[in-house]
PDB file of C-alpha atoms in Angstrom:
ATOM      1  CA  UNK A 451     -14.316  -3.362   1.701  1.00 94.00           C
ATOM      2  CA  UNK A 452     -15.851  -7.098   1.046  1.00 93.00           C
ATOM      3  CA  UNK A 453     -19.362  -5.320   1.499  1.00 94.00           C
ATOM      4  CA  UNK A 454     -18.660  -2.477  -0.596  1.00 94.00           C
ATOM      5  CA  UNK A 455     -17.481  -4.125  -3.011  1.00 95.00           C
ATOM      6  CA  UNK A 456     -19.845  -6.989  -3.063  1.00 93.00           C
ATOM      7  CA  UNK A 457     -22.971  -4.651  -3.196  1.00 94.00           C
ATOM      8  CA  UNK A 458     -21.640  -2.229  -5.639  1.00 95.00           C
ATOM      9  CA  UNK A 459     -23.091  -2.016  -9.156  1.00 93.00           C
ATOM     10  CA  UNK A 460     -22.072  -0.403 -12.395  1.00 90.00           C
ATOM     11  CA  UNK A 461     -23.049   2.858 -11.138  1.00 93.00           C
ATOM     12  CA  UNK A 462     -21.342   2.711  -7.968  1.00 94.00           C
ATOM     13  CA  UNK A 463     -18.193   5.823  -8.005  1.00 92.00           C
ATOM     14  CA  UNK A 464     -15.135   4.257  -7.352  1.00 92.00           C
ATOM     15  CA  UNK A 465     -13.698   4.794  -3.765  1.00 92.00           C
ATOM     16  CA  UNK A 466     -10.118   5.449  -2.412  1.00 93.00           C
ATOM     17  CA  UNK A 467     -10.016   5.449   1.460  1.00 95.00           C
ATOM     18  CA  UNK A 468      -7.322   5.922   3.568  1.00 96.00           C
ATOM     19  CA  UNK A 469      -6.221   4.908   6.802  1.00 96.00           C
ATOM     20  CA  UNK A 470      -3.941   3.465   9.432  1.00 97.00           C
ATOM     21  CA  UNK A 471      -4.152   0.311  11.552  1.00 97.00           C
ATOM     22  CA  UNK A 472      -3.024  -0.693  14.921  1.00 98.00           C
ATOM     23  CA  UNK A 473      -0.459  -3.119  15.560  1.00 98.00           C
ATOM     24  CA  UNK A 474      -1.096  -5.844  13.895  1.00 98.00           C
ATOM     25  CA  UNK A 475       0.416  -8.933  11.178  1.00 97.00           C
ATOM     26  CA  UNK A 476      -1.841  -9.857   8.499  1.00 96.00           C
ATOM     27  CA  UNK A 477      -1.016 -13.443   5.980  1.00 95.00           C
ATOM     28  CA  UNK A 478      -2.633 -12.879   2.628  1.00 92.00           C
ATOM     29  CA  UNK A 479      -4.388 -15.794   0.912  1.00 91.00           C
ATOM     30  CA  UNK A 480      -1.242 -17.891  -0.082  1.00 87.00           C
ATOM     31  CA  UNK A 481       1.220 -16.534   2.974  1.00 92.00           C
ATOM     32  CA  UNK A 482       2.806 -19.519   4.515  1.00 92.00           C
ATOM     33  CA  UNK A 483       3.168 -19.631   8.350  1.00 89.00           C
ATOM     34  CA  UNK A 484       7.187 -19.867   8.360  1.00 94.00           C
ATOM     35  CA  UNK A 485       7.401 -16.224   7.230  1.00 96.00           C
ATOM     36  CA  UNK A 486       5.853 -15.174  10.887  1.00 94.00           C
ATOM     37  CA  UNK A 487       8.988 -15.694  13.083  1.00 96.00           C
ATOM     38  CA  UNK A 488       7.994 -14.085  16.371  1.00 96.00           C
ATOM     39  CA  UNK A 489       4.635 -12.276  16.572  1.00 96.00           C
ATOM     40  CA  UNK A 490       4.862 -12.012  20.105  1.00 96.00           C
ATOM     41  CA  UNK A 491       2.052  -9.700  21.439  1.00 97.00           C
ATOM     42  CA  UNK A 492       1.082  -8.214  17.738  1.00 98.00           C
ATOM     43  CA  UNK A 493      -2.051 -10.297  16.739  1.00 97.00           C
ATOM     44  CA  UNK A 494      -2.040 -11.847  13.836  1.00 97.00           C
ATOM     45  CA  UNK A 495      -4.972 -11.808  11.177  1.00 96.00           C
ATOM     46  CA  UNK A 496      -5.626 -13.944   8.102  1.00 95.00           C
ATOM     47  CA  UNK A 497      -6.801 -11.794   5.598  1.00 95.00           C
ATOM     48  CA  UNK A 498      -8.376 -12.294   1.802  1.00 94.00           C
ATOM     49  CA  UNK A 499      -5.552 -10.280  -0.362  1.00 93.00           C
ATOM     50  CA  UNK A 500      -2.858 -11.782  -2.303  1.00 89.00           C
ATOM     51  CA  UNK A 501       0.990 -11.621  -0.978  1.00 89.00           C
ATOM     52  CA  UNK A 502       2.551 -13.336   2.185  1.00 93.00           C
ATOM     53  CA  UNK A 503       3.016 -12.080   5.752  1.00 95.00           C
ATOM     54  CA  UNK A 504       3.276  -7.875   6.154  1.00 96.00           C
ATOM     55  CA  UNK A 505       3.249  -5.769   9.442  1.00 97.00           C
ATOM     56  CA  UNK A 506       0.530  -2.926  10.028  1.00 98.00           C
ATOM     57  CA  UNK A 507       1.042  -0.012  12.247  1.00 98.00           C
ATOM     58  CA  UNK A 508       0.567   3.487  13.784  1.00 98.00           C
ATOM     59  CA  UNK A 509       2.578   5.841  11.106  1.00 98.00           C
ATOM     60  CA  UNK A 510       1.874   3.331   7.738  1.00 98.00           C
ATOM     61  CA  UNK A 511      -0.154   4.712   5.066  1.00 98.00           C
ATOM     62  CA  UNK A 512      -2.704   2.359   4.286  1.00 98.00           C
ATOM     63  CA  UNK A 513      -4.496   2.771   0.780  1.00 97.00           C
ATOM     64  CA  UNK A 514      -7.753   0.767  -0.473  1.00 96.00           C
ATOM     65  CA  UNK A 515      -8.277   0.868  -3.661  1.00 96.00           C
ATOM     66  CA  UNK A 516     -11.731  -0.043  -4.633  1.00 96.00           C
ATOM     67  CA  UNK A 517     -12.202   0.406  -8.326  1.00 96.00           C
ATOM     68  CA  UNK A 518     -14.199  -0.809 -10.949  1.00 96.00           C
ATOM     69  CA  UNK A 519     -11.245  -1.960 -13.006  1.00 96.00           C
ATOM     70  CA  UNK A 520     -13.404  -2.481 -16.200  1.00 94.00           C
ATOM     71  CA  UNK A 521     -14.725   1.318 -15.856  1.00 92.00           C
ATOM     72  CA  UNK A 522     -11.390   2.341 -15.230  1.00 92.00           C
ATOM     73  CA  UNK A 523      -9.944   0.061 -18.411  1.00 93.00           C
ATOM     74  CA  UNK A 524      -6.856  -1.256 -16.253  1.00 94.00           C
ATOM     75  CA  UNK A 525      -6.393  -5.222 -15.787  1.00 94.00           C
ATOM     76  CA  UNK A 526      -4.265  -6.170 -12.827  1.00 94.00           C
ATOM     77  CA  UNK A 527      -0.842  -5.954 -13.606  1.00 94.00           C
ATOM     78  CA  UNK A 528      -1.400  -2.626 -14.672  1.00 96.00           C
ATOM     79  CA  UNK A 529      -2.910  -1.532 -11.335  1.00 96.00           C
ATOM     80  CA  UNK A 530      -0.100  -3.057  -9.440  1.00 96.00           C
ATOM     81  CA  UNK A 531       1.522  -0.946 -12.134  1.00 96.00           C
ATOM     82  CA  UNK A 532       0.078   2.353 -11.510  1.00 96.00           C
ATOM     83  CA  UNK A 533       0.501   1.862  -7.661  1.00 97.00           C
ATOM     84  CA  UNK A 534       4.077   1.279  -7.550  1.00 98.00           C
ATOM     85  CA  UNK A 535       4.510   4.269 -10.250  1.00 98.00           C
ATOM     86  CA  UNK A 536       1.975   6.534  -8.140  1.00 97.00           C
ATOM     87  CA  UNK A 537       4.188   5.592  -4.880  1.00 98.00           C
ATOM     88  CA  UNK A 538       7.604   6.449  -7.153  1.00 98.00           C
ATOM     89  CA  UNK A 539       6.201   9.561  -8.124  1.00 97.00           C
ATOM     90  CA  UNK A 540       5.420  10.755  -4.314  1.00 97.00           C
ATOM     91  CA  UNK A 541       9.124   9.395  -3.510  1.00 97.00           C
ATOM     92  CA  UNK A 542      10.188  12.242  -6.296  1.00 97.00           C
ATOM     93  CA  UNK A 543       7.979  15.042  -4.625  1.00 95.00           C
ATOM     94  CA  UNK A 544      11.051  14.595  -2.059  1.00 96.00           C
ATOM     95  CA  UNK A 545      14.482  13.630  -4.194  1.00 96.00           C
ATOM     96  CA  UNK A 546      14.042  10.164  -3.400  1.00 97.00           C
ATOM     97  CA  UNK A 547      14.173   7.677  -6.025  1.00 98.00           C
ATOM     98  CA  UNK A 548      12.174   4.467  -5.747  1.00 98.00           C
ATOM     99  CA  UNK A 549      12.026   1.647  -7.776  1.00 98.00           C
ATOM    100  CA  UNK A 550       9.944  -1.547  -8.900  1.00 97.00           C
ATOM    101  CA  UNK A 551      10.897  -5.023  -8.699  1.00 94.00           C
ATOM    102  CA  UNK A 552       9.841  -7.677 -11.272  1.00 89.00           C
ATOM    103  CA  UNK A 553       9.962 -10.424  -8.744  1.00 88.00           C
ATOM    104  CA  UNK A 554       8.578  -8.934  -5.997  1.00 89.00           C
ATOM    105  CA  UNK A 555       5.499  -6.309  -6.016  1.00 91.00           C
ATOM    106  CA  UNK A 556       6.131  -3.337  -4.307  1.00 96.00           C
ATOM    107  CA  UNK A 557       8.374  -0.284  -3.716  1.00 98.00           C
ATOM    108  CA  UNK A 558      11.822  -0.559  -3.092  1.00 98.00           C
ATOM    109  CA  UNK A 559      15.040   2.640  -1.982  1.00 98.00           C
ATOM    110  CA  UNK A 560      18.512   1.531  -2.094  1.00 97.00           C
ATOM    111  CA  UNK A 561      17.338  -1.718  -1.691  1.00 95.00           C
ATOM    112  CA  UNK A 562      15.037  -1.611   1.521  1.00 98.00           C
ATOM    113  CA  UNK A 563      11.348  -1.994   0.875  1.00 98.00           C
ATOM    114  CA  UNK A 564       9.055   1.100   1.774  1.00 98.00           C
ATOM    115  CA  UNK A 565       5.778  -0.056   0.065  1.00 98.00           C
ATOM    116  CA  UNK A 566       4.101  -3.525   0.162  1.00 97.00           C
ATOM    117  CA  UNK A 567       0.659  -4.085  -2.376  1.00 95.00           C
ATOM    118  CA  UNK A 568      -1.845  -6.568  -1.978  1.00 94.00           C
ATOM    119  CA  UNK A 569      -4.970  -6.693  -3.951  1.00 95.00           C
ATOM    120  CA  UNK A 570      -8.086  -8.883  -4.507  1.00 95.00           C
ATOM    121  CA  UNK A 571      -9.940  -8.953  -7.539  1.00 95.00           C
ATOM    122  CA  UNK A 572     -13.691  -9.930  -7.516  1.00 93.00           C
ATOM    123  CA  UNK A 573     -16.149  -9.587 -10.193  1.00 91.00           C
ATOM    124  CA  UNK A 574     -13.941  -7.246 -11.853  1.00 95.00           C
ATOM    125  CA  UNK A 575     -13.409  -4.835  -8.858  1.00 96.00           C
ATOM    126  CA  UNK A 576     -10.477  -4.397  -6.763  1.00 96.00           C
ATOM    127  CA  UNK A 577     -10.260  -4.245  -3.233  1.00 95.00           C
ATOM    128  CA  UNK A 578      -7.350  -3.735  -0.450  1.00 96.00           C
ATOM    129  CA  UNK A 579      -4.651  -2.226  -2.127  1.00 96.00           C
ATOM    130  CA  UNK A 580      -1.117  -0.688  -0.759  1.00 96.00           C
ATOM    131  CA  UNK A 581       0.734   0.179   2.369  1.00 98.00           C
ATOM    132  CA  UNK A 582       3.378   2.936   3.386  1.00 98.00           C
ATOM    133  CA  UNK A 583       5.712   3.517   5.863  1.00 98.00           C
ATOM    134  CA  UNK A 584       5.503   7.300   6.671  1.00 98.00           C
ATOM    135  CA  UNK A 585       7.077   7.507  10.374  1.00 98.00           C
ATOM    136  CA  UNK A 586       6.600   4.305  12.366  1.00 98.00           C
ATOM    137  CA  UNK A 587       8.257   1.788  14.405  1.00 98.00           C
ATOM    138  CA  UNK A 588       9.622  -0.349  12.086  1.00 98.00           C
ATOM    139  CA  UNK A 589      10.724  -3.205  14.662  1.00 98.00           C
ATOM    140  CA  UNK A 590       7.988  -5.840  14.121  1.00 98.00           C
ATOM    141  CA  UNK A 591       8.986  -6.092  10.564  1.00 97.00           C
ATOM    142  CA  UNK A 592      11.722  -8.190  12.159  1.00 97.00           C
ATOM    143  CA  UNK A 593       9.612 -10.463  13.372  1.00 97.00           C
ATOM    144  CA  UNK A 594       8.333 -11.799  10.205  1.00 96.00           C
ATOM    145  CA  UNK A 595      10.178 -12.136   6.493  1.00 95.00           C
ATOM    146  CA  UNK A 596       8.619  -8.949   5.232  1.00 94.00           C
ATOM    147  CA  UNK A 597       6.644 -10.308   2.062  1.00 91.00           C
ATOM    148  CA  UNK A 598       8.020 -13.920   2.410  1.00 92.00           C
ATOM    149  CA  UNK A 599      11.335 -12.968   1.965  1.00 93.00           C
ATOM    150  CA  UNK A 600      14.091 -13.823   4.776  1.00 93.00           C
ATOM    151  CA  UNK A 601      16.399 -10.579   5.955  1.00 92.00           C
ATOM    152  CA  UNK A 602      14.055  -8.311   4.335  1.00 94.00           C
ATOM    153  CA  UNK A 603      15.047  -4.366   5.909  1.00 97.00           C
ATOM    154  CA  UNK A 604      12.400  -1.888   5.429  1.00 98.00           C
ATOM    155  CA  UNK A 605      12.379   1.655   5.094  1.00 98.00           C
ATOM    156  CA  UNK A 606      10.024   4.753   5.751  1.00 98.00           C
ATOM    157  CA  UNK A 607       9.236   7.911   4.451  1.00 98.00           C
ATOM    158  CA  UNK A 608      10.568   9.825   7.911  1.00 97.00           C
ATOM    159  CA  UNK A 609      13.938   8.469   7.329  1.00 98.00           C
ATOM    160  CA  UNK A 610      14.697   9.483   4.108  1.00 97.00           C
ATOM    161  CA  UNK A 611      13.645  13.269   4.198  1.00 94.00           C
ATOM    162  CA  UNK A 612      10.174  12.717   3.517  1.00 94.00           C
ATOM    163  CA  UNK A 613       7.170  13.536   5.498  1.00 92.00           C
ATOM    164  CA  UNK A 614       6.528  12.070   9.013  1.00 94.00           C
ATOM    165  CA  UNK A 615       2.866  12.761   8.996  1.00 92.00           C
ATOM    166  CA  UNK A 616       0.102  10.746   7.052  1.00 95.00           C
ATOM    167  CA  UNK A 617      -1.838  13.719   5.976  1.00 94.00           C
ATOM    168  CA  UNK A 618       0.758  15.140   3.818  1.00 93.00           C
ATOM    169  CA  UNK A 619       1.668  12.187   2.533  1.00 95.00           C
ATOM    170  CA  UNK A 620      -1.871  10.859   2.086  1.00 95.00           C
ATOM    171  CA  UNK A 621      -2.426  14.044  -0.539  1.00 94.00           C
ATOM    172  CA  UNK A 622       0.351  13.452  -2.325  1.00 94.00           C
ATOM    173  CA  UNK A 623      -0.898  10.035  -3.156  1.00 96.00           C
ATOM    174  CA  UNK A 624      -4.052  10.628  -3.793  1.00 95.00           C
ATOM    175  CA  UNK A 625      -2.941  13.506  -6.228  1.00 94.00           C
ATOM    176  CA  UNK A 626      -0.160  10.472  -8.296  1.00 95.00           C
ATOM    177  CA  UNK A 627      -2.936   7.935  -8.032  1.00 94.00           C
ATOM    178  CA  UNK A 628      -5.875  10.473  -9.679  1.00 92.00           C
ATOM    179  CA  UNK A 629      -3.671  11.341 -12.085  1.00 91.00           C
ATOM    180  CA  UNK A 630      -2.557   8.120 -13.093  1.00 93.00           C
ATOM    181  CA  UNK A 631      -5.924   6.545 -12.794  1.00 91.00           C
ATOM    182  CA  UNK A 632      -7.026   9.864 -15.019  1.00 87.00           C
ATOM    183  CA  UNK A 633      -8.888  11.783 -12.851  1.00 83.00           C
ATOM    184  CA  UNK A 634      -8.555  15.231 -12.863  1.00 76.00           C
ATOM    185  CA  UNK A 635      -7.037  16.154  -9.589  1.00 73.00           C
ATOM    186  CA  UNK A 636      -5.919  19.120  -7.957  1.00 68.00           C
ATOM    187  CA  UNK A 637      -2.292  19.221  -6.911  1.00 67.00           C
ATOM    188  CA  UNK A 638      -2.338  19.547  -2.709  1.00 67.00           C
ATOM    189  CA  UNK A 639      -0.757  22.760  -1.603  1.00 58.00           C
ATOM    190  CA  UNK A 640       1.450  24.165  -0.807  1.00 57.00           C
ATOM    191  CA  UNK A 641       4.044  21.165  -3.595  1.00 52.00           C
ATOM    192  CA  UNK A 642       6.693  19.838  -1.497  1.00 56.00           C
ATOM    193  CA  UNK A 643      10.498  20.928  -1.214  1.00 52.00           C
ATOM    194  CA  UNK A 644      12.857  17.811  -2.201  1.00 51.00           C
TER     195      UNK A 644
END
């Protein structure tokens, strides 16, 4: 991401990739070390994105976004914006309803925190981007205060009638973030069933 985004030029297409991680806990730029309570065996990686402590894992969505956010015509706070509304929008494909917080980025159901963003903006391009739980073990999250914030309880996808795989749920995004980013995208088949 740091080279791709560091070598890219005005003519470079934007890029969305997906992915998933192996176990690990990663502190953003300003994360303070109190936040990790018990890493245990999960290493733990400092990494160059805004926001505290989070936990990465087999069955999370990961999302980098790396867009030229002056092509695009979006400052910041409206791409943390258009994530958490792209993320809301594949919580609908499946009757769930997510929501925003002011004072905390991310995506939220009854509560419980499903989606975690962290970005970093450099010459006017973003890189990193947002994570999803889809169907994964969602015990390490104990282990730290998700986000810096104490008694934090996560949710996924798998739990609340959505998908358990990464594929389907990796189309659906990418379908909410084109659209929302206004590219003209082609709804993945066949739509979900809430």
């Amino acid at each position: 991401m740091q080279e791709f985004t560091n070598t890219r030029s005005a003519a470079t297409p934007d890029e969305i990739w997906f992915t998933e991680h192996p176990p690990v806990f990663t502190l953003g730029l300003n994360a303070s070390p109190e936040h990790l309570l018990a890493p245990g065996d999960i290493p733990v990686v400092q990494v160059d994105r805004g926001g505290q402590v989070t936990y990465h894992g087999p069955g999370q969505l990961i999302a980098y976004l790396l867009l030229d956010l002056h092509q695009v015509g979006v400052g910041v706070r409206r791409l943390v914006d258009l994530l958490e509304d792209s993320t809301i929008d594949l919580l609908g494909d499946y009757g769930i309803q997510g929501k925003s917080r002011s004072d905390a980025p991310g995506v939220y159901v009854r509560g419980s925190k499903i989606a975690a963003l962290g970005l970093r903006i450099r010459r006017g391009c973003s890189y990193h981007g947002l994570s999803l739980n889809v169907a994964m073990d969602l015990e390490p999250f104990r282990r730290i205060n998700p986000c810096g914030f104490a008694g934090l309880e996560v949710t996924q996808l798998a739990d609340l009638g959505g998908p358990d795989n990464l594929e389907q749920a990796s189309e659906r995004l990418l379908f909410h973030l084109g659209s929302r980013l206004g590219y003209t995208v082609s709804p993945p088949n066949p739509t979900p069933q809430p």
